Short mmCIF file of C-alpha atoms in Angstrom, two decimals:
data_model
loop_
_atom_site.label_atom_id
_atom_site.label_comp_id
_atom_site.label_asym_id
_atom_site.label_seq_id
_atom_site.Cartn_x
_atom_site.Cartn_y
_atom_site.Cartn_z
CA UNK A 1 -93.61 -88.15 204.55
CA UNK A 2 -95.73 -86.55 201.73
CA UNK A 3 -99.00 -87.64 201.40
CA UNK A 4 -100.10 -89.74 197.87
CA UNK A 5 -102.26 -87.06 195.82
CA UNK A 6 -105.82 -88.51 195.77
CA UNK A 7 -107.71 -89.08 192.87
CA UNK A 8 -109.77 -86.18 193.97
CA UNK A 9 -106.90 -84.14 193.29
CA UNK A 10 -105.39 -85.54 190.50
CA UNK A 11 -106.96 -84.01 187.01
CA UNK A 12 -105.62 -87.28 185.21
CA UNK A 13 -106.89 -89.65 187.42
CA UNK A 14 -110.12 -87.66 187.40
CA UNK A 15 -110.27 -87.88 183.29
CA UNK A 16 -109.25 -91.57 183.45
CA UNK A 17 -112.43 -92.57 185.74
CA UNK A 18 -114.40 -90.16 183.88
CA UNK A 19 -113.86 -92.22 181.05
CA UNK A 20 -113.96 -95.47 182.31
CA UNK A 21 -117.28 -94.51 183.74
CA UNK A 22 -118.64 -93.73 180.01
CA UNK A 23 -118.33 -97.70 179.73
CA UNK A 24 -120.11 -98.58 182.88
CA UNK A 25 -123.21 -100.81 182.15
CA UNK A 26 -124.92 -99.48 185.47
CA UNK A 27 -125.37 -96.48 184.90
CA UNK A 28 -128.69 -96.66 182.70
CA UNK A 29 -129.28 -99.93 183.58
CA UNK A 30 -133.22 -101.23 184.30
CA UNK A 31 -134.47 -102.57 187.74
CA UNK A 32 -133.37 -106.24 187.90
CA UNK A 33 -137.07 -107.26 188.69
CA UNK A 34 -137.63 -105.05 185.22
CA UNK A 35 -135.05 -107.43 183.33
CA UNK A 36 -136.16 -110.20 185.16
CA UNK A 37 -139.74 -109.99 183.57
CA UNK A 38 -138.77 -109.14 180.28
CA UNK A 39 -136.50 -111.73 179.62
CA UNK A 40 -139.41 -114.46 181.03
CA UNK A 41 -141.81 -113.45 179.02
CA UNK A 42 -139.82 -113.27 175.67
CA UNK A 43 -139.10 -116.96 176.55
CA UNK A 44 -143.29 -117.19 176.22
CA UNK A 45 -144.11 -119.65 172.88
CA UNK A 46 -148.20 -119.49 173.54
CA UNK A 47 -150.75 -118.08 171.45
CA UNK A 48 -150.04 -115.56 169.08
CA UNK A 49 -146.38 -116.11 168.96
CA UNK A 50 -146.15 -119.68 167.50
CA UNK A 51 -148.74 -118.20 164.55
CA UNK A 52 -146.16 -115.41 164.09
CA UNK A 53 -143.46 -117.65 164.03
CA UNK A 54 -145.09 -119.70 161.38
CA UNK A 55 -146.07 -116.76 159.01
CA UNK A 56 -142.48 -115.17 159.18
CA UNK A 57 -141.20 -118.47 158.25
CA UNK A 58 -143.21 -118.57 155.53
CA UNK A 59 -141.86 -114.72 154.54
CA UNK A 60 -138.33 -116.01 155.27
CA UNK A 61 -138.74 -119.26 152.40
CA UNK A 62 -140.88 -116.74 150.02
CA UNK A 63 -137.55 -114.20 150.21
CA UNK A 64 -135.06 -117.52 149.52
CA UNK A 65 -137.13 -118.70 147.33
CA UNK A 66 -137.41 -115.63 145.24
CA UNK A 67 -133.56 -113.86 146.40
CA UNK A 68 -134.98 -110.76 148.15
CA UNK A 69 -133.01 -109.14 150.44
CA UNK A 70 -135.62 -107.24 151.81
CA UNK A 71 -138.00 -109.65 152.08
CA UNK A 72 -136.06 -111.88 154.54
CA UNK A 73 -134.76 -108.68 156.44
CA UNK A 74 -138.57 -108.14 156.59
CA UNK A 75 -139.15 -111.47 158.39
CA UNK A 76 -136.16 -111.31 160.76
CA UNK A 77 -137.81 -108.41 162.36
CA UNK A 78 -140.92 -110.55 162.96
CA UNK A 79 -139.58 -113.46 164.08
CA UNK A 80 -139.80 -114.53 167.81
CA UNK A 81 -136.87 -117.26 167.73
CA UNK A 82 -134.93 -114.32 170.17
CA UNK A 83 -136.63 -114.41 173.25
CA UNK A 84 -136.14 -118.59 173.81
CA UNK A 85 -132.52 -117.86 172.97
CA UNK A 86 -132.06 -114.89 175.82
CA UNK A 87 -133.57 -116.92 178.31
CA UNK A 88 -131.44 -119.92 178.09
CA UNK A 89 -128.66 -117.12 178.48
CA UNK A 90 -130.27 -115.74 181.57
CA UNK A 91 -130.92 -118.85 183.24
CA UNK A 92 -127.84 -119.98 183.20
CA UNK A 93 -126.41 -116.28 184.33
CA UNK A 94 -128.67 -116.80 187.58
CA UNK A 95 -128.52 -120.54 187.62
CA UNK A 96 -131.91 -121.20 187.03
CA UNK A 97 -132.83 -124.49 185.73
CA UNK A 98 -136.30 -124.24 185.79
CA UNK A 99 -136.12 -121.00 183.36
CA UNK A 100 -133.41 -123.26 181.55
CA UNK A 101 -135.08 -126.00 180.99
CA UNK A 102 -138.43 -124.13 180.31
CA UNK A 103 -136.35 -121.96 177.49
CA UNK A 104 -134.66 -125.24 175.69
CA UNK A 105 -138.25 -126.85 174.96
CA UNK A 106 -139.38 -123.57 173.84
CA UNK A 107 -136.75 -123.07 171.47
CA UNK A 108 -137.16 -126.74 170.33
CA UNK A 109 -140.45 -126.36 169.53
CA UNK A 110 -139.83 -123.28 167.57
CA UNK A 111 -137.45 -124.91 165.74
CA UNK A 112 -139.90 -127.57 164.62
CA UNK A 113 -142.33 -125.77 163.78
CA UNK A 114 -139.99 -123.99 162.04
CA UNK A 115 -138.43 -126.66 160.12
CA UNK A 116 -141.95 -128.10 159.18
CA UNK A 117 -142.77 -124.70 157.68
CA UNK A 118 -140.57 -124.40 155.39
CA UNK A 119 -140.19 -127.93 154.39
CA UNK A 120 -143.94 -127.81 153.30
CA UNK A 121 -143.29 -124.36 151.48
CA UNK A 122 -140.43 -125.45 149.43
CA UNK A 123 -141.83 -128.66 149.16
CA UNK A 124 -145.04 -126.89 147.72
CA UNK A 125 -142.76 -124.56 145.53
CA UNK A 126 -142.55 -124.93 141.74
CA UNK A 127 -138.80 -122.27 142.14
CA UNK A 128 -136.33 -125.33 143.19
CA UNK A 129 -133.08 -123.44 142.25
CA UNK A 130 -131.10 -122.91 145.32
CA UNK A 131 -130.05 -118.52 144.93
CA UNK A 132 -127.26 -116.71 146.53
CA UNK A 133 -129.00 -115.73 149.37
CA UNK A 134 -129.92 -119.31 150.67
CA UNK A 135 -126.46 -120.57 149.83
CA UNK A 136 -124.82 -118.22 151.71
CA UNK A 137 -126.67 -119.96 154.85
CA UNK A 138 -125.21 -123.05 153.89
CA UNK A 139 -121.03 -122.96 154.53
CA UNK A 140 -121.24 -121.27 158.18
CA UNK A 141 -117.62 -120.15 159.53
CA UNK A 142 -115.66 -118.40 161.94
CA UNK A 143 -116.97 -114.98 160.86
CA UNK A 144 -120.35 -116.38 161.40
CA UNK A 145 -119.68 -117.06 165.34
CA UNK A 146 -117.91 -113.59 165.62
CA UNK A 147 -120.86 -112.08 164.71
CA UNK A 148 -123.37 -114.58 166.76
CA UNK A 149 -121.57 -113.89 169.75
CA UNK A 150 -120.72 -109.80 169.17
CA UNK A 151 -124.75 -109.38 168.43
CA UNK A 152 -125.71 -111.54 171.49
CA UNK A 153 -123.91 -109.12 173.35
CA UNK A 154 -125.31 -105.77 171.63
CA UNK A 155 -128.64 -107.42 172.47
CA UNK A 156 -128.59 -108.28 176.25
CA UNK A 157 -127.12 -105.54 176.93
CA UNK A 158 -130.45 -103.67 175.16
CA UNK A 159 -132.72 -105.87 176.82
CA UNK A 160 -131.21 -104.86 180.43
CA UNK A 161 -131.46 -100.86 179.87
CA UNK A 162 -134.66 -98.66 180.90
CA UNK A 163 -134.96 -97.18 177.48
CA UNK A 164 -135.51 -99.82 174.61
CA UNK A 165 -134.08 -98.77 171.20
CA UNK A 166 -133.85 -100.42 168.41
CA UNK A 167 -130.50 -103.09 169.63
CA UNK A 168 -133.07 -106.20 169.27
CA UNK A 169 -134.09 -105.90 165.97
CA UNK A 170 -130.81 -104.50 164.10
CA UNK A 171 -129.56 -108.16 166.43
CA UNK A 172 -132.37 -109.97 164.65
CA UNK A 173 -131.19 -109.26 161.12
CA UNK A 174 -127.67 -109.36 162.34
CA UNK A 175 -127.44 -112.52 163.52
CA UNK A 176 -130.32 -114.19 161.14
CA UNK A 177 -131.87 -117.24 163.35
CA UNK A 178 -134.56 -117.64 160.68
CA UNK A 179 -132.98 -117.60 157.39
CA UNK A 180 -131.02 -120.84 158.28
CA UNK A 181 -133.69 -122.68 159.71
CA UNK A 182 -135.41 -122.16 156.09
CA UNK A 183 -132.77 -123.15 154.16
CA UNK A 184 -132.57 -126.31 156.39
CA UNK A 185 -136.10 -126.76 155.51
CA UNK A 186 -134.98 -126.51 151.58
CA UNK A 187 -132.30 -128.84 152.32
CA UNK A 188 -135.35 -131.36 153.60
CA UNK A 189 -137.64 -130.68 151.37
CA UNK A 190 -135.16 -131.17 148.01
CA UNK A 191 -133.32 -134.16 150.01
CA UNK A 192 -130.06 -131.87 150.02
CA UNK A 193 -128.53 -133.37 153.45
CA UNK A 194 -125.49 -130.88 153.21
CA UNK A 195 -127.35 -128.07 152.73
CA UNK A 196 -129.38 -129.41 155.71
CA UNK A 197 -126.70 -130.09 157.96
CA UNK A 198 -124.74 -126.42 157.12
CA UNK A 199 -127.70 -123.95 157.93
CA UNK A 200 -128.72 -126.23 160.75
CA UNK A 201 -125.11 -126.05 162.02
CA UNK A 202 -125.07 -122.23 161.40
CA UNK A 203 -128.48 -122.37 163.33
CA UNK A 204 -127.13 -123.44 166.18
CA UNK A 205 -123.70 -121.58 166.40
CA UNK A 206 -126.30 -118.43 166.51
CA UNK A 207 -128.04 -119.93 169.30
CA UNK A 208 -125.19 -121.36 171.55
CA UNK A 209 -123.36 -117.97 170.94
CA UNK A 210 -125.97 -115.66 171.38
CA UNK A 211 -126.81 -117.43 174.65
CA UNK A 212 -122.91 -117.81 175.46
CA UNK A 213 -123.25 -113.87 175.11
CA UNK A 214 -125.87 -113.56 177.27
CA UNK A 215 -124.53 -115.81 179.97
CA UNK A 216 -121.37 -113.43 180.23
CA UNK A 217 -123.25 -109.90 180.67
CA UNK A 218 -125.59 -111.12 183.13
CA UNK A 219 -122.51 -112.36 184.97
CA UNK A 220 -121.01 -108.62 184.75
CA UNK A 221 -124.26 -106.88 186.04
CA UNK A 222 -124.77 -109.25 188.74
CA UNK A 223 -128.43 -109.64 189.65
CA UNK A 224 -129.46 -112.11 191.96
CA UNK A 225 -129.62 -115.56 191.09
CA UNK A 226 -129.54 -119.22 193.09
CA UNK A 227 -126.88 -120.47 194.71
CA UNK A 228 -125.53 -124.06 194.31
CA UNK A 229 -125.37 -126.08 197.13
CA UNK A 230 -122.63 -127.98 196.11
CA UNK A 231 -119.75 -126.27 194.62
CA UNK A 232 -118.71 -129.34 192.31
CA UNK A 233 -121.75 -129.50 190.79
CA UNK A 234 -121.24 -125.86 189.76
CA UNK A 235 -117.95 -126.05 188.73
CA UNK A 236 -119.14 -129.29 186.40
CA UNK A 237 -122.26 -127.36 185.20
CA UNK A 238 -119.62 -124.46 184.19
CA UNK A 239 -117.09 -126.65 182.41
CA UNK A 240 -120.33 -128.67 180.35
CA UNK A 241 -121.42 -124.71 179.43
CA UNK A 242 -117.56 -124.21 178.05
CA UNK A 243 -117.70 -127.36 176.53
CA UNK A 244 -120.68 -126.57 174.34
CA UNK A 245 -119.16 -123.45 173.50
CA UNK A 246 -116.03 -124.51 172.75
CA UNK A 247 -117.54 -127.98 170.16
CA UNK A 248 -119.72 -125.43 168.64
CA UNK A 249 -117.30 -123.41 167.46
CA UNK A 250 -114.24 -125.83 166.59
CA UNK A 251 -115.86 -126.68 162.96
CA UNK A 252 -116.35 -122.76 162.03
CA UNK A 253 -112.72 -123.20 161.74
CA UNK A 254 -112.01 -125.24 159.55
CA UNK A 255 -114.29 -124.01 157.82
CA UNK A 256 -113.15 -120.88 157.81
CA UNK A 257 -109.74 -121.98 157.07
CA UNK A 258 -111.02 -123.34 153.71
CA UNK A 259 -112.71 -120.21 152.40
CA UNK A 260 -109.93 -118.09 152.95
CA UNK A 261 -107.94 -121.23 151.10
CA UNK A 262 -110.65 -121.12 148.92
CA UNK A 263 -110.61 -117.21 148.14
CA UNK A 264 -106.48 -117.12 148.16
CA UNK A 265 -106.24 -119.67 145.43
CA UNK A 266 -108.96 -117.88 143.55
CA UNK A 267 -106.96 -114.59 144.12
CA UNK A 268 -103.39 -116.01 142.53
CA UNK A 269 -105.29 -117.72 139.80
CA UNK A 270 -106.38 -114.64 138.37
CA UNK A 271 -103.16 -112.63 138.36
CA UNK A 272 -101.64 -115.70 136.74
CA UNK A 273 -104.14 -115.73 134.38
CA UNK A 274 -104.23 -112.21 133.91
CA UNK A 275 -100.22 -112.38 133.40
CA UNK A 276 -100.04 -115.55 131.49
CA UNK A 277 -102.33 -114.97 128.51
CA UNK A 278 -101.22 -111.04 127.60
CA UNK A 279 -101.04 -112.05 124.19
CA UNK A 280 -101.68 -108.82 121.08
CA UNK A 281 -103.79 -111.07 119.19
CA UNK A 282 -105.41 -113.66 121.57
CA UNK A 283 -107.75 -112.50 124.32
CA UNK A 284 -109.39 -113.93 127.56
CA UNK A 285 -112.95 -114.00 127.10
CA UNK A 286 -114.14 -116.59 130.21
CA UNK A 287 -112.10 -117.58 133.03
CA UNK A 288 -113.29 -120.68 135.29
CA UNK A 289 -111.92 -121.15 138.71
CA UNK A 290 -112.50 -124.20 140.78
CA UNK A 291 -110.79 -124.41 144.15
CA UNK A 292 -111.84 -127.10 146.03
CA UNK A 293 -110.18 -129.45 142.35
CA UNK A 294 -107.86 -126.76 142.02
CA UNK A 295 -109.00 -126.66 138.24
CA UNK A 296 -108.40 -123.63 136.07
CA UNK A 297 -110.15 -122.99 132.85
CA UNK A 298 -109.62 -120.48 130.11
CA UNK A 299 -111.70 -119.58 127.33
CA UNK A 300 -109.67 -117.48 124.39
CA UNK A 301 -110.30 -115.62 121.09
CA UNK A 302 -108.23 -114.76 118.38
CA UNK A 303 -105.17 -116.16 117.26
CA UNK A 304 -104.34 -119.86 118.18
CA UNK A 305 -101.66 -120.63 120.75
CA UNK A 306 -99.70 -123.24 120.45
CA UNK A 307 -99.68 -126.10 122.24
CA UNK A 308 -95.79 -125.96 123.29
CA UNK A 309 -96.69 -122.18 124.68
CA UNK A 310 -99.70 -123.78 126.81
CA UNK A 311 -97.10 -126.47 127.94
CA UNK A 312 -95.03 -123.43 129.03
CA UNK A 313 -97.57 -121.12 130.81
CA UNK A 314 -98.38 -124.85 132.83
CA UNK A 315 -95.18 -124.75 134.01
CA UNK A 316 -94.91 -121.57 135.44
CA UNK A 317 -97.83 -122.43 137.64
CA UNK A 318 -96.01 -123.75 140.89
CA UNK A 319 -93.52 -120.40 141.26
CA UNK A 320 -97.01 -118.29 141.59
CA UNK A 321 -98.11 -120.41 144.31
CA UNK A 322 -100.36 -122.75 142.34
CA UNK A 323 -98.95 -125.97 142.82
CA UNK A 324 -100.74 -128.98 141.75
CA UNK A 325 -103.19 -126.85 139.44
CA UNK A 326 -104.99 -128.18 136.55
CA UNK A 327 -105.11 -125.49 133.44
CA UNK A 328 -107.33 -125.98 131.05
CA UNK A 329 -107.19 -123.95 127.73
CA UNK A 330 -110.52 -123.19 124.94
CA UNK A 331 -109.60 -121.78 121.81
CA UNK A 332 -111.60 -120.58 119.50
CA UNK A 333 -110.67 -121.06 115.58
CA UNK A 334 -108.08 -118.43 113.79
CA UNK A 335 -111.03 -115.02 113.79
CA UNK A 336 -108.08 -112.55 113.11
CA UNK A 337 -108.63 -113.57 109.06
CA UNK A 338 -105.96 -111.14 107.57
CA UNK A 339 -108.78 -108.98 104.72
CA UNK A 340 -105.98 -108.59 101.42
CA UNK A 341 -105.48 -112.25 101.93
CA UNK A 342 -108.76 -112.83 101.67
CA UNK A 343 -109.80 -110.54 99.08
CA UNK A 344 -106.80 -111.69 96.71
CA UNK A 345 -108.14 -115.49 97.24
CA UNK A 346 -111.89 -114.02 96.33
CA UNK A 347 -110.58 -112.41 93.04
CA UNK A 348 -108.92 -115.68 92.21
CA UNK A 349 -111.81 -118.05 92.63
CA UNK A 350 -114.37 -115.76 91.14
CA UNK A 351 -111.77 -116.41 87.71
CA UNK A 352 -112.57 -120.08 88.12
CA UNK A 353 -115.73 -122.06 87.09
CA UNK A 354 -116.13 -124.27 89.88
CA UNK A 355 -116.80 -121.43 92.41
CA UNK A 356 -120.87 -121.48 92.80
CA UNK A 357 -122.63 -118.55 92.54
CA UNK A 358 -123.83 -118.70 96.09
CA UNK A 359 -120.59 -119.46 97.79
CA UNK A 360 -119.18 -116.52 95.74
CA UNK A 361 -122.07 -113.80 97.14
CA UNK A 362 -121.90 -114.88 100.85
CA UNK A 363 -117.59 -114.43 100.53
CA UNK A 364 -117.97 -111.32 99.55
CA UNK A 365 -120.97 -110.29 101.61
CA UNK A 366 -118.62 -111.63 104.15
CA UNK A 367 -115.34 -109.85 102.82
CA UNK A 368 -117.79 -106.45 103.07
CA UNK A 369 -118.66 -107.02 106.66
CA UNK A 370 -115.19 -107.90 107.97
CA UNK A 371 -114.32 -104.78 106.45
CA UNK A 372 -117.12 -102.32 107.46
CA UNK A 373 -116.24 -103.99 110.73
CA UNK A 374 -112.65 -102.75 110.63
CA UNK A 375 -113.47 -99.37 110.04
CA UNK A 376 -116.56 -99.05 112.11
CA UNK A 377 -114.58 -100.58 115.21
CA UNK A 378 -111.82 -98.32 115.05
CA UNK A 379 -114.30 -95.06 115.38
CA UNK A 380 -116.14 -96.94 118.19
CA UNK A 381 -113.22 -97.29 120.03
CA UNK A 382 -112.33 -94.07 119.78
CA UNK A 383 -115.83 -92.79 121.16
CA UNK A 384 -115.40 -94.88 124.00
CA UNK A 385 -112.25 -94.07 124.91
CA UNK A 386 -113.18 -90.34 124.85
CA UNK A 387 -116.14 -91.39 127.49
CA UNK A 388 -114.40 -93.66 129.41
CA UNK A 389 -109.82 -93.04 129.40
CA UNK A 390 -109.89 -95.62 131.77
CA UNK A 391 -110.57 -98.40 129.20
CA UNK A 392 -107.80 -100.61 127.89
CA UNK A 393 -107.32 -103.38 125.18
CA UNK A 394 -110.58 -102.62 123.79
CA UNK A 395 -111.60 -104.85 121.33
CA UNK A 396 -114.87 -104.58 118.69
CA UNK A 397 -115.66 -107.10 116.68
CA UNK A 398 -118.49 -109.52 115.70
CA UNK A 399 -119.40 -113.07 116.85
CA UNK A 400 -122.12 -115.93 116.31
CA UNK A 401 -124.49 -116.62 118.41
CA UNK A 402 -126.31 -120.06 118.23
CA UNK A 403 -129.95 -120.07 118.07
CA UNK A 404 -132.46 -122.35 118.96
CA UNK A 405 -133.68 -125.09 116.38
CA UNK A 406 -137.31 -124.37 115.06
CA UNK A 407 -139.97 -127.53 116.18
CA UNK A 408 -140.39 -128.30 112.63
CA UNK A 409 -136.77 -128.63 111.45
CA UNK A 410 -136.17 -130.72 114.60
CA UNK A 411 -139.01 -133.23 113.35
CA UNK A 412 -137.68 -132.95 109.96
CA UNK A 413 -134.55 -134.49 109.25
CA UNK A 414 -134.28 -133.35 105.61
CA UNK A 415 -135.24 -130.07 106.49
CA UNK A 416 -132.58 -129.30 108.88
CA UNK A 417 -129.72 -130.63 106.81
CA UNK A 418 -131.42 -128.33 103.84
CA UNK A 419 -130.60 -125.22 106.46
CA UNK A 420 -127.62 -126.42 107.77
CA UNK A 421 -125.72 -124.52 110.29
CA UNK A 422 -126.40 -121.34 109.18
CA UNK A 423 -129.96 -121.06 109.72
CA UNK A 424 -129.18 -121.71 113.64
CA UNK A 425 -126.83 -118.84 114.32
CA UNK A 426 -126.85 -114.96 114.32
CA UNK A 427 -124.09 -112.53 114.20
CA UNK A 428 -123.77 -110.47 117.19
CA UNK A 429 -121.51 -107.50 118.02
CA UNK A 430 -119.45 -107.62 120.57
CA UNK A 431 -117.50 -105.58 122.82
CA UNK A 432 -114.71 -106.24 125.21
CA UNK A 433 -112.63 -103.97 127.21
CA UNK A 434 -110.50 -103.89 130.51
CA UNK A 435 -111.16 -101.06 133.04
CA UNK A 436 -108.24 -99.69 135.26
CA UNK A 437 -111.13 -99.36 137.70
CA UNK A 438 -114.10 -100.99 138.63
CA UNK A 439 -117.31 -99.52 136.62
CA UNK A 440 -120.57 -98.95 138.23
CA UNK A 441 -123.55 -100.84 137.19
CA UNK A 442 -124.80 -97.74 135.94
CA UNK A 443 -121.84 -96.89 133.56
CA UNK A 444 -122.05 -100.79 132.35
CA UNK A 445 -126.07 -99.93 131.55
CA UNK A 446 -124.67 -96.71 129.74
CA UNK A 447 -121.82 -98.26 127.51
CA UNK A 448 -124.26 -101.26 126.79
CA UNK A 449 -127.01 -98.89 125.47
CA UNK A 450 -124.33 -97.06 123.67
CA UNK A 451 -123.14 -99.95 121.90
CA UNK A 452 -126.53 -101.35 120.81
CA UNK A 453 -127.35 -98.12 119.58
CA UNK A 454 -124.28 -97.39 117.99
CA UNK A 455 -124.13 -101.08 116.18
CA UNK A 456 -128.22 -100.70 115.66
CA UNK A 457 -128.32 -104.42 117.36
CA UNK A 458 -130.65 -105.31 120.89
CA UNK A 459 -128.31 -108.56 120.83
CA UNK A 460 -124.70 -106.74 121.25
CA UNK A 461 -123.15 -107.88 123.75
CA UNK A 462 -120.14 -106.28 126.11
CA UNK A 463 -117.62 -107.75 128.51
CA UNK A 464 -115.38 -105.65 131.07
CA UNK A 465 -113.42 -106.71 133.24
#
């Protein structure tokens, strides 16, 4: 009977543990007593490291407070919240409660300290407004555990091998234990209870997952650890650890659920806007979307639509999947003022008497612009188009902006009325345009400048979509 070729002698079996063995977490991994150290003394919170703590929570609110990215990527990096987290992982890996229990009050009393910080700060803080970057810590999802757990893994696995790199710290901005505690500290501080309750929800999914994370690698490498005497009380400890786990990460959800609701509904109500409102001589020029009322609103210029066409675009809004929508339309009065019409009306009030003087100057003056406007706009479109083909239903034109009262016409009753609306508002040019593809900030700087310099106005305006 032949004999079974070996895996000595067989080239594919040969490449297949070759490769398996490029996976192998042994291979460069450090002496357990190494890993054992390391990950006790990150769990440390004595001397230095709660005064570190509290200054990189103070960089962390500074960077909210003010939106910089870099600043609260700078105070990640500092922050010590890591090491309490790891060795909650570790003791459970090796079943030791001591280490466990040791960890949890450590990471407790971070998290005070912590939350105290930056309470005070933004208590302290004359910037209230609430920026992108703190309410992105506010709505934690799925996503959010994904990458909790995925960068707990990355980083036990750095701690455990001979050669550090730099695994911790990229784990430390990825997973970002200290922007949420800050935000929770704004959501304190300003009495915001939801903005408490989301970052300190998306606090702890970091630390439950991170940990979860850790609890599973240790479990792979295997280093020694205690034994339980009694194998139900290990099985219960295990199914408490997969309950945590499990209630942590049930809300993210739902939660997730609803943004991608959230971002769907937001998708189909632009193409319906988009394909609703292609009118020649009315144009989009704001569109509001709202999806947790399911409200859309639409701003428009130009030419008036009628309110039996609005009743008509409403009802086309349940066969493009927006059922039980609310559309909202703004119109602006009739701008498209046909200029023979008006210049034949001019001529035949200036043969009247009862036409004042002043009325009479400011038509005209008016008359003059519209059509300086008319030729001027068609030569700026042109340039534009010759800088940028992928422009469309460009439009050049002229609108008022309203300007703030003076202090003594506010005081002065008789006085404002005197000015009357004119003396609040300001022509402005403006430009709007749609773009086949999506312009850099850079080309949006370099049309703006264009088009101030071209209309000799700091106040034009420009709106691509």
């Amino acid at each position: 009977m032949p004999k079974t070729p070996s895996s000595s002698s067989n080239p594919a079996a040969r490449s297949w543990h070759s490769f398996l063995n490029r996976f192998s977490l042994l291979d460069d991994k450090a002496d357990d007593t190494m890993i054992d150290e390391s990950l006790r003394a990150g769990v440390e919170l004595r001397g230095a490291t709660p005064w570190i703590l509290m200054f990189a929570i103070f960089v962390a609110s500074i960077g909210l407070n003010v939106n910089s990215t870099a600043v609260i990527i700078g105070a990640m990096l500092i922050s010590p919240l890591m090491g309490p987290i790891m060795g909650i992982g570790y003791g459970i890996g090796i079943y030791d409660f001591a280490l466990i229990r040791k960890s949890v009050g450590n990471l407790l009393i971070a998290t005070l300290i912590s939350l105290l910080t930056s309470t005070i700060y933004f208590a302290l803080s004359p910037l209230t407004e609430a920026h992108s970057e703190l309410l992105a810590r506010t709505s934690p999802t799925i996503w959010d555990v994904l990458i909790a757990l995925f960068g707990g893994f990355a980083g036990i696995i750095g701690v455990t091998r001979k050669e550090k790199t730099n695994v911790i710290p990229g784990v430390a901005i990825a997973t970002a234990l200290m922007p949420p505690l800050c935000t929770a500290g704004y959501g304190l501080a300003n009495g915001n209870w939801a903005y408490f309750l989301g970052a300190f929800y998306l606090f702890s999914i970091n630390c439950v997952y991170i940990a979860a994370a850790a609890v599973l690698v240790i479990g792979l490498l295997n280093p020694p650890h205690k034994q339980f005497v009694d194998p139900v009380v290990e099985t219960r400890v295990k199914r408490v650890l997969f309950l945590v786990v499990l209630l942590t990460g049930l809300p993210s959800l739902y939660l997730a659920y609803r943004l991608v609701g959230n971002e769907v509904f937001h998708n189909k109500a632009s193409q319906f806007v988009r394909q609703e409102f292609n009118f020649p001589k009315s144009h989009v020029v704001e569109i509001g979307i709202t999806p947790k009322n399911k409200h859309v609103e639409v701003t428009l210029i130009g030419d008036r639509l009628s309110a039996r066409t609005i009743e008509t675009i409403r009802t086309h809004l349940p066969a493009t999947g927006l059922k039980g929508a609310i559309l909202t339309v703004h119109q602006a009065g009739d701008d498209n003022i046909d200029i023979n019409t008006l210049r034949d009306g001019i001529v035949k009030e200036l043969s009247g008497s009862e036409l004042a003087l002043a009325s009479r100057d400011q038509q005209i003056a008016d008359l003059r612009r519209q059509v300086t406007w008319s030729t001027q706009s068609a030569q700026l479109t042109a340039e534009l188009k010759a800088q940028y083909p992928d422009l469309t239903d460009v439009i050049i034109g002229e609108g008022t902006s309203a300007a703030p009262a003076k202090e003594n016409e506010a005081d002065d009753a008789s006085s404002s009325a005197a000015a009357g609306p004119e003396a609040e508002t300001a022509s402005v040019p403006i430009l709007i345009a749609h773009s086949a593809r999506r312009l850099s900030r850079q080309d949006m700087n370099r049309i703006e400048t264009w088009f101030r310099v071209r209309t000799r106005s700091d106040a034009a305006r420009i709106a691509i979509d």
